[in-house]
C-alpha atoms as an extended CHARMM CRD file, in Angstrom:
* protein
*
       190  EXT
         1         1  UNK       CA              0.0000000000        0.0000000000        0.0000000000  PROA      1               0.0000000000
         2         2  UNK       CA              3.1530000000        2.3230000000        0.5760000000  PROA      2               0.0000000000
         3         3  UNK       CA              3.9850000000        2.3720000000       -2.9260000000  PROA      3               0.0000000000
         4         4  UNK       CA              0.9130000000        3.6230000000       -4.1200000000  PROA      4               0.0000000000
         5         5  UNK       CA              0.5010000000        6.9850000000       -6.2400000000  PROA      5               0.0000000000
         6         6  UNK       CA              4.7570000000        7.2790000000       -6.1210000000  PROA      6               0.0000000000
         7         7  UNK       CA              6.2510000000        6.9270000000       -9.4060000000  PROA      7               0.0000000000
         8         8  UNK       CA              9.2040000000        4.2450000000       -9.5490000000  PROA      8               0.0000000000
         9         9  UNK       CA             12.4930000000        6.3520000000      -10.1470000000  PROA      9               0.0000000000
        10        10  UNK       CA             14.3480000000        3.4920000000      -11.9700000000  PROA      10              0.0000000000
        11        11  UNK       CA             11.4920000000        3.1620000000      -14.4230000000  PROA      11              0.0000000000
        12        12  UNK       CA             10.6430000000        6.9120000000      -14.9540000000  PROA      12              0.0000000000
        13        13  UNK       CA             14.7350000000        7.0560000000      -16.0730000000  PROA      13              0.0000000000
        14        14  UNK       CA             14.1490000000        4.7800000000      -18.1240000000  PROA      14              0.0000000000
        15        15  UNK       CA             11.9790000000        6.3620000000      -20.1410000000  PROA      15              0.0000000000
        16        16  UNK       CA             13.2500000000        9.7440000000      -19.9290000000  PROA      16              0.0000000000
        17        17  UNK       CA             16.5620000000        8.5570000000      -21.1990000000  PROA      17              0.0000000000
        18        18  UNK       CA             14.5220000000        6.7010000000      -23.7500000000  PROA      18              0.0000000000
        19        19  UNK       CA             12.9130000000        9.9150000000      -24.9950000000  PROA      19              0.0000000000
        20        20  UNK       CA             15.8420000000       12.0740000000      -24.6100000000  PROA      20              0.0000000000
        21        21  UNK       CA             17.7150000000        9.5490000000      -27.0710000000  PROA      21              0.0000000000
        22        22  UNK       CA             14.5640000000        9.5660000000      -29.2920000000  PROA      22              0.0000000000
        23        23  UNK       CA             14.9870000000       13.6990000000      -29.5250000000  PROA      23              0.0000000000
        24        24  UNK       CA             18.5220000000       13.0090000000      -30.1670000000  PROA      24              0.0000000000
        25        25  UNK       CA             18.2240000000       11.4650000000      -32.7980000000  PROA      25              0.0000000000
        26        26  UNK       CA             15.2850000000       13.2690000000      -34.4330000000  PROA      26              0.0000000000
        27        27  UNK       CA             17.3580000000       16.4130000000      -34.2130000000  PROA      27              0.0000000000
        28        28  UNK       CA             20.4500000000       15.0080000000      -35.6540000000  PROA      28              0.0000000000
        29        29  UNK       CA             18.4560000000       13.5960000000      -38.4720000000  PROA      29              0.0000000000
        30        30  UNK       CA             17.0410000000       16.8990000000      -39.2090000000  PROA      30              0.0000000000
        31        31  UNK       CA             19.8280000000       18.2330000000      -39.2530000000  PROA      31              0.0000000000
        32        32  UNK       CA             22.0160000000       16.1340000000      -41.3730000000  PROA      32              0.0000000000
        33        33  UNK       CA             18.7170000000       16.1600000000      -44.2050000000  PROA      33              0.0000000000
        34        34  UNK       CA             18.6090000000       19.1550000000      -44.0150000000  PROA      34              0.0000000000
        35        35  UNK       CA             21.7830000000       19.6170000000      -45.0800000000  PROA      35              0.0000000000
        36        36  UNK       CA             22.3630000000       17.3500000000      -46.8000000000  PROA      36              0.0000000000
        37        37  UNK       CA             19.5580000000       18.8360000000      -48.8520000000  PROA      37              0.0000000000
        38        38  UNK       CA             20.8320000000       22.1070000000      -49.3510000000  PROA      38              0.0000000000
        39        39  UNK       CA             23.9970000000       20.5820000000      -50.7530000000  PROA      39              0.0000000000
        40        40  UNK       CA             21.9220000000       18.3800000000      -53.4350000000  PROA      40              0.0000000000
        41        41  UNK       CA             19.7780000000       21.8650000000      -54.2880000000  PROA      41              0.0000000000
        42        42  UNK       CA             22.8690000000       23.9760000000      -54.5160000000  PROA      42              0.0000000000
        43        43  UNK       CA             24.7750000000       21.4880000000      -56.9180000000  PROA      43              0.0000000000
        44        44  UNK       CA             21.6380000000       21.0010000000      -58.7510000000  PROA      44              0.0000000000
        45        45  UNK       CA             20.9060000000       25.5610000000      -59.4360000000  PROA      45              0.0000000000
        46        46  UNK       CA             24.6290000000       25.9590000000      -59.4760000000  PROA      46              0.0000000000
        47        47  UNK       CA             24.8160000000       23.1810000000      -62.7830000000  PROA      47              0.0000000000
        48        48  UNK       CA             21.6690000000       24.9850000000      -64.3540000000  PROA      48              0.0000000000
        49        49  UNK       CA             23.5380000000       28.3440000000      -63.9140000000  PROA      49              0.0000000000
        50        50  UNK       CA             20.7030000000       29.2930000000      -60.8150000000  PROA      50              0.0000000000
        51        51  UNK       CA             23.4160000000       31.0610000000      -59.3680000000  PROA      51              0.0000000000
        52        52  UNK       CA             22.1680000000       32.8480000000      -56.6080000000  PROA      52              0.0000000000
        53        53  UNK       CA             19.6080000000       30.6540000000      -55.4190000000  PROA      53              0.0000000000
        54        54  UNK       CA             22.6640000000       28.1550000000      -55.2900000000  PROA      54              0.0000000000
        55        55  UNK       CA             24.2030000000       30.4860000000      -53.0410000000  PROA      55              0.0000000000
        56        56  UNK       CA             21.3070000000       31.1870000000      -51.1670000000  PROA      56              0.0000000000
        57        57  UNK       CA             21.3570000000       27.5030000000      -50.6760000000  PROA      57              0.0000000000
        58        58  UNK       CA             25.0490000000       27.6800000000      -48.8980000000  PROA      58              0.0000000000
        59        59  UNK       CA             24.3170000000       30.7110000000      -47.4740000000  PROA      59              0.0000000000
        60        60  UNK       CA             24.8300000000       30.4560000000      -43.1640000000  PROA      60              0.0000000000
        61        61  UNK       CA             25.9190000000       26.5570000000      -43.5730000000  PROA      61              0.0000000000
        62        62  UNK       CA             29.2360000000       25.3260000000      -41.9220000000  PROA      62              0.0000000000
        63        63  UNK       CA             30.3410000000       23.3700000000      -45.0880000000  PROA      63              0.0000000000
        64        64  UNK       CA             32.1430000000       20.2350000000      -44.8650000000  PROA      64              0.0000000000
        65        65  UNK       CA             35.1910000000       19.1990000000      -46.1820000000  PROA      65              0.0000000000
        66        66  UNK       CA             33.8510000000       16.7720000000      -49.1230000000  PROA      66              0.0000000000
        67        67  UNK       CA             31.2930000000       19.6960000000      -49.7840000000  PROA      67              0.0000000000
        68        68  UNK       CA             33.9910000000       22.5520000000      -50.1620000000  PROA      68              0.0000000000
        69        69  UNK       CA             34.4650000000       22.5250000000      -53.6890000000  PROA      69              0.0000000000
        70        70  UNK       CA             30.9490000000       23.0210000000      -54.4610000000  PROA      70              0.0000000000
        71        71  UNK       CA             31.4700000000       26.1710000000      -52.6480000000  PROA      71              0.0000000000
        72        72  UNK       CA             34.5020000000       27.5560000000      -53.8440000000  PROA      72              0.0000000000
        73        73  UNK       CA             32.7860000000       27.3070000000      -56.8680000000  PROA      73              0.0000000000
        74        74  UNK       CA             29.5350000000       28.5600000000      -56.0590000000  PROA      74              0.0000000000
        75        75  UNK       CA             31.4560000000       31.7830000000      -54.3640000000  PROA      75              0.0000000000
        76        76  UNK       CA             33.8490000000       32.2210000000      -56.6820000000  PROA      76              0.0000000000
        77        77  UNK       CA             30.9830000000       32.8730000000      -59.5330000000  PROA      77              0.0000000000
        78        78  UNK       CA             28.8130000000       34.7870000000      -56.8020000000  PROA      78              0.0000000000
        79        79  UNK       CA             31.9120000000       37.0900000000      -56.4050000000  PROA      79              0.0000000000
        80        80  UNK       CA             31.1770000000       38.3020000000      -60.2040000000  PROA      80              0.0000000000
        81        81  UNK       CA             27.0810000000       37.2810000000      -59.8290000000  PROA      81              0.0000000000
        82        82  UNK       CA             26.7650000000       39.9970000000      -57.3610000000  PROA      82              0.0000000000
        83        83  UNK       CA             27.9120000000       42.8750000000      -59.0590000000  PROA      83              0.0000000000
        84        84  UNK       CA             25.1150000000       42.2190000000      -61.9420000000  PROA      84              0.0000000000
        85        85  UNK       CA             22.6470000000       41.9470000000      -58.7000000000  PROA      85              0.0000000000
        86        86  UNK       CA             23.5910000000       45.3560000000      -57.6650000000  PROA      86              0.0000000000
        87        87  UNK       CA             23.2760000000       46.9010000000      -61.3070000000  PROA      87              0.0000000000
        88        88  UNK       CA             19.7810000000       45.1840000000      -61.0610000000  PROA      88              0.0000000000
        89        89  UNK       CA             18.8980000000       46.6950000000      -57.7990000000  PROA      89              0.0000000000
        90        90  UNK       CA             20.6180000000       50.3910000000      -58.8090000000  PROA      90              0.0000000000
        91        91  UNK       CA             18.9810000000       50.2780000000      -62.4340000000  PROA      91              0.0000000000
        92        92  UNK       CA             15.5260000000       49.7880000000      -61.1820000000  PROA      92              0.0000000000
        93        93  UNK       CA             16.1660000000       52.4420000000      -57.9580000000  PROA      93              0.0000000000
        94        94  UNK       CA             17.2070000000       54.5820000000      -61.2250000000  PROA      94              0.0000000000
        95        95  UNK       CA             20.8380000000       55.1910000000      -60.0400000000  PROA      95              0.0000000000
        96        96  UNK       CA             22.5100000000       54.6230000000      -63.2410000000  PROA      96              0.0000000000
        97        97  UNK       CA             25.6610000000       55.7730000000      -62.3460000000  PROA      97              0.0000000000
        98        98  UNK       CA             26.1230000000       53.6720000000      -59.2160000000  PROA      98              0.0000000000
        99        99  UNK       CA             24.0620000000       50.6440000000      -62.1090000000  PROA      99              0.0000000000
       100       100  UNK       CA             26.8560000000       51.4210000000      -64.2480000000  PROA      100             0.0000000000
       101       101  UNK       CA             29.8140000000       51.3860000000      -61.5300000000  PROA      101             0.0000000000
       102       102  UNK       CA             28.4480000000       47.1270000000      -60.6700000000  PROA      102             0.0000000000
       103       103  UNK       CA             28.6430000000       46.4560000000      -64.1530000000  PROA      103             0.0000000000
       104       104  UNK       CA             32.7970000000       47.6240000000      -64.2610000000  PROA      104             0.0000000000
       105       105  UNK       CA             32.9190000000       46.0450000000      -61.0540000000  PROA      105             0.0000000000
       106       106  UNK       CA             31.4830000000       42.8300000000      -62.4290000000  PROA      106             0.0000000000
       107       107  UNK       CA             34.1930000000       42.9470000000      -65.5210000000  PROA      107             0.0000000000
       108       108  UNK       CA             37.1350000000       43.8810000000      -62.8220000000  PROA      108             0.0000000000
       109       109  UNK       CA             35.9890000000       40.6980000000      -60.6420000000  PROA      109             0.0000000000
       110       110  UNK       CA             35.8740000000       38.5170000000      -63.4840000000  PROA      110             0.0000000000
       111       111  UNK       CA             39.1070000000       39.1620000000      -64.4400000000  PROA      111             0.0000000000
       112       112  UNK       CA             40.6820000000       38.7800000000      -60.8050000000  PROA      112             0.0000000000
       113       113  UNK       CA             38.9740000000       35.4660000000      -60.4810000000  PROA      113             0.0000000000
       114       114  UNK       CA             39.1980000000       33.8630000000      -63.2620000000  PROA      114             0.0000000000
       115       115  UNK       CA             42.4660000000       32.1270000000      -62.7150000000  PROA      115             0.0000000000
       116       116  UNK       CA             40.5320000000       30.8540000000      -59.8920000000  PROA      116             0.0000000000
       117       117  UNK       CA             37.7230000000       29.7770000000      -61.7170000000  PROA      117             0.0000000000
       118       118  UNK       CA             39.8730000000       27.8470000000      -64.3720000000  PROA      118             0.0000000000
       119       119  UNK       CA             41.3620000000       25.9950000000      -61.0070000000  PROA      119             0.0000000000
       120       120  UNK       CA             37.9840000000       24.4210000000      -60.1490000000  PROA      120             0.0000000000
       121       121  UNK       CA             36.8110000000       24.1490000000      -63.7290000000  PROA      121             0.0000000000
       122       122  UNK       CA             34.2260000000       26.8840000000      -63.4730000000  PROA      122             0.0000000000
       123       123  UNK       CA             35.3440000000       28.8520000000      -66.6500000000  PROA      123             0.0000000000
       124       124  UNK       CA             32.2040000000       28.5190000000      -68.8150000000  PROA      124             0.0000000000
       125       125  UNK       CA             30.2340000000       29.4720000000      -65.2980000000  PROA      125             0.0000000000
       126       126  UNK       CA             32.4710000000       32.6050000000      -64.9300000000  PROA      126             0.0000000000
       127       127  UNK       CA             31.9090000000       33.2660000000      -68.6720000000  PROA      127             0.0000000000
       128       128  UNK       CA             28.3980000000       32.9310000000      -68.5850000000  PROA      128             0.0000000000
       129       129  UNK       CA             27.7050000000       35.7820000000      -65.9410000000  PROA      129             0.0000000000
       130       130  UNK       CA             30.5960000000       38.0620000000      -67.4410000000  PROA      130             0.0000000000
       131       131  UNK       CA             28.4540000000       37.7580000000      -70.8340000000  PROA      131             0.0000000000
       132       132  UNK       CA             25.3500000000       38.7720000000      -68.6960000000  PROA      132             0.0000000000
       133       133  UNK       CA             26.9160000000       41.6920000000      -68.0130000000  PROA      133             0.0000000000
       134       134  UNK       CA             28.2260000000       42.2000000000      -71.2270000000  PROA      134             0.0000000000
       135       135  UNK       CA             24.7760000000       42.0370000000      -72.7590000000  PROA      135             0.0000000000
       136       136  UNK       CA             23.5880000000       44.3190000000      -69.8550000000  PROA      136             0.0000000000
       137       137  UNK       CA             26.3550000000       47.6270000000      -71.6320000000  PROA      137             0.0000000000
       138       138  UNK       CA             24.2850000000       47.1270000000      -74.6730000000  PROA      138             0.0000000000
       139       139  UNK       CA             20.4520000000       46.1050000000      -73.8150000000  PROA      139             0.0000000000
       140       140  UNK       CA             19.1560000000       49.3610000000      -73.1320000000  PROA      140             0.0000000000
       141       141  UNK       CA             19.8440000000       52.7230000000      -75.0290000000  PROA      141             0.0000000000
       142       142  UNK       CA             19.3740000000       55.1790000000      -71.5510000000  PROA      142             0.0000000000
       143       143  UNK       CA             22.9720000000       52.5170000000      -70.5580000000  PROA      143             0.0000000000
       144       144  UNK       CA             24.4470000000       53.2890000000      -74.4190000000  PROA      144             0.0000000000
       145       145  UNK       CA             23.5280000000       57.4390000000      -73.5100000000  PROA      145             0.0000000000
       146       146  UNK       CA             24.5620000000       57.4070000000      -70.4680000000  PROA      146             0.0000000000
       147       147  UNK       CA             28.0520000000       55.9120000000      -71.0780000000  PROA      147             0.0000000000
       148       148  UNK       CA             28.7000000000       58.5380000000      -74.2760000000  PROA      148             0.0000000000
       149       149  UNK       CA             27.7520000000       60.9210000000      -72.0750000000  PROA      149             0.0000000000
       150       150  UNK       CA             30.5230000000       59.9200000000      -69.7280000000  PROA      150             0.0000000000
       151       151  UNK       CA             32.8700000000       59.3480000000      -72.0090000000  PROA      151             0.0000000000
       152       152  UNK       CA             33.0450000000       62.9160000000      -73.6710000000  PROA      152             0.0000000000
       153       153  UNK       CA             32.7500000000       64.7400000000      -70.5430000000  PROA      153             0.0000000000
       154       154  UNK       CA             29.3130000000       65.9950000000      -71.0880000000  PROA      154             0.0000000000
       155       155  UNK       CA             30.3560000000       66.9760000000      -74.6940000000  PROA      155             0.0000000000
       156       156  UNK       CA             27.7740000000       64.8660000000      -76.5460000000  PROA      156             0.0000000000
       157       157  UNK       CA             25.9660000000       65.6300000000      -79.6090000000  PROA      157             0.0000000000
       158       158  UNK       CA             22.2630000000       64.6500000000      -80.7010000000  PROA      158             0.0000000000
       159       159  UNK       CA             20.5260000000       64.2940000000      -84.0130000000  PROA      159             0.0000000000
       160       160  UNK       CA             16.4370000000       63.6090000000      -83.8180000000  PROA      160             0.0000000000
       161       161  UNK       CA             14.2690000000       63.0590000000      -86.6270000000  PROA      161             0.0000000000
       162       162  UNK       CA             10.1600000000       63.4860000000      -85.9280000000  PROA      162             0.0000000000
       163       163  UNK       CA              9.5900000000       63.4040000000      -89.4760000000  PROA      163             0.0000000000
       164       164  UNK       CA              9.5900000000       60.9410000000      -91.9100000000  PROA      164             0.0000000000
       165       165  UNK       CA             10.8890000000       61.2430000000      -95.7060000000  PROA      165             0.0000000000
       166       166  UNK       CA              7.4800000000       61.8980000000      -97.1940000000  PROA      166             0.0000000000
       167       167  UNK       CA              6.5720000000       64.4520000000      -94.9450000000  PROA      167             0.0000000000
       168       168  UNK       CA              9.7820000000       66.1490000000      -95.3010000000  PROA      168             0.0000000000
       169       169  UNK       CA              9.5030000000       66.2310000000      -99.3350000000  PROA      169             0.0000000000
       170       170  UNK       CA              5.8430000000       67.6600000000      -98.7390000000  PROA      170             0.0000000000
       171       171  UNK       CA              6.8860000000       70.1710000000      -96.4500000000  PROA      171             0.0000000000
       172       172  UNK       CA             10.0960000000       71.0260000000      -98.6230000000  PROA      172             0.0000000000
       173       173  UNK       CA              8.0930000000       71.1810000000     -101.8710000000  PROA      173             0.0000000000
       174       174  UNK       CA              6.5480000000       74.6160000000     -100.2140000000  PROA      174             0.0000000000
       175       175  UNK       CA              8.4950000000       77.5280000000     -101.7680000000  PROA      175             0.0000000000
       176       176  UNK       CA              9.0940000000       79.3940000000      -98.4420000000  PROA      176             0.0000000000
       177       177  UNK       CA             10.7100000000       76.2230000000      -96.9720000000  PROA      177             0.0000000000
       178       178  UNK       CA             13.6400000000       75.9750000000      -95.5870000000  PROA      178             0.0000000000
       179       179  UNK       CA             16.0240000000       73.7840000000      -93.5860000000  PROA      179             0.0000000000
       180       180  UNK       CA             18.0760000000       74.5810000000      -90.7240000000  PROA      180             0.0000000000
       181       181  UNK       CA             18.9640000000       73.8180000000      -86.9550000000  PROA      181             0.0000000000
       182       182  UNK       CA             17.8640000000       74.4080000000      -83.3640000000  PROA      182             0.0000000000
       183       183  UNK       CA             21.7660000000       75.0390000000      -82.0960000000  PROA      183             0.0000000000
       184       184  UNK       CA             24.1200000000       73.4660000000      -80.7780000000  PROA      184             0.0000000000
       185       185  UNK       CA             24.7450000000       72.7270000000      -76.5730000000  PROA      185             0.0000000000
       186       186  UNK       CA             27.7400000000       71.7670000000      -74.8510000000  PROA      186             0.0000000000
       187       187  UNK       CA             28.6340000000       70.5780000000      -71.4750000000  PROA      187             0.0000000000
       188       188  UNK       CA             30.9630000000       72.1310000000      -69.1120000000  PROA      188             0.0000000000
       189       189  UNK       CA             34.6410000000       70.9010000000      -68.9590000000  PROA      189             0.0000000000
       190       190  UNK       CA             35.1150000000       69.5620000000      -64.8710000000  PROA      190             0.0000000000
């Protein structure tokens, strides 16, 4: 009758040592999937040239040693990648200068890491995002203005036609017609 309503000590150990190996276990688990998941879905984005979600997939991780070359080579192209992410981010704040500064940047970092990237067999990765940026000097004509603009100092020239050939022969056929220009606008030498 003594032992009645008292929990046996022996026994409750028991099974608190049974359920603290259970949690173990369950937390270890988790975390080796999980990252052992992150490493398949960065090798995975990184081979279909997903670049930054591959390195969003690294991101925070403390890599092991068999993993390390997929991130030397994931960083190593994010070190270029992330200059074209800023000239995204500046182009659409409509800071074209600072836009235009990430793009040099880009070209700079490519060429400082690609010794690097032919090391770990990354070249064609490298090459890839320096062509993205490549494409991004020509793609739009306010980047093409903007960088003669630069160029000559503020000294650049314009020629706009609103008319088209027809027009101008009507207009020209007029006797009183004539041709001639606005004038002509220069910037200031710094």
């Amino acid at each position: 009758d003594e032992n009645e309503g008292k929990i046996n000590k022996i026994g409750a150990g028991i099974v608190f040592a049974l359920f603290a190996a259970v949690a173990v276990v369950i937390v270890v688990g988790t975390n080796m999937y999980t990252y052992s998941m992150a490493i398949k879905h960065a090798k995975n984005n990184f081979e279909f040239q997903y670049y930054n979600e591959a390195y969003k997939n690294v991101y925070g991780i403390d890599i092991k040693d068999e993993d390390i070359e997929i991130y030397d080579k994931i960083m190593t192209v994010m070190y270029v990648n992330k200059q074209l992410n800023s000239y995204e981010n500046y182009y659409h704040m409509k800071d074209y200068p600072k836009a235009l500064d990430s793009l040099l940047k880009g070209l700079e970092r490519y060429d400082k890491y690609y010794s690097l990237a032919k090391l770990l067999g990354i070249e064609s990765d490298l090459d890839y995002v320096r062509n993205e940026i490549v494409e991004k000097f020509s793609k739009h004509p306010v980047d093409a203005a903007l960088d003669l603009i630069i160029e000559s100092k503020n000294n650049t020239g314009a020629c706009y036609f609103t008319m088209c050939e027809e027009d101008v022969e009507t207009v020209i056929a007029y006797p009183y017609a004539m041709i001639c220009t606005d004038s002509g606008v220069a910037g200031t030498k710094n």
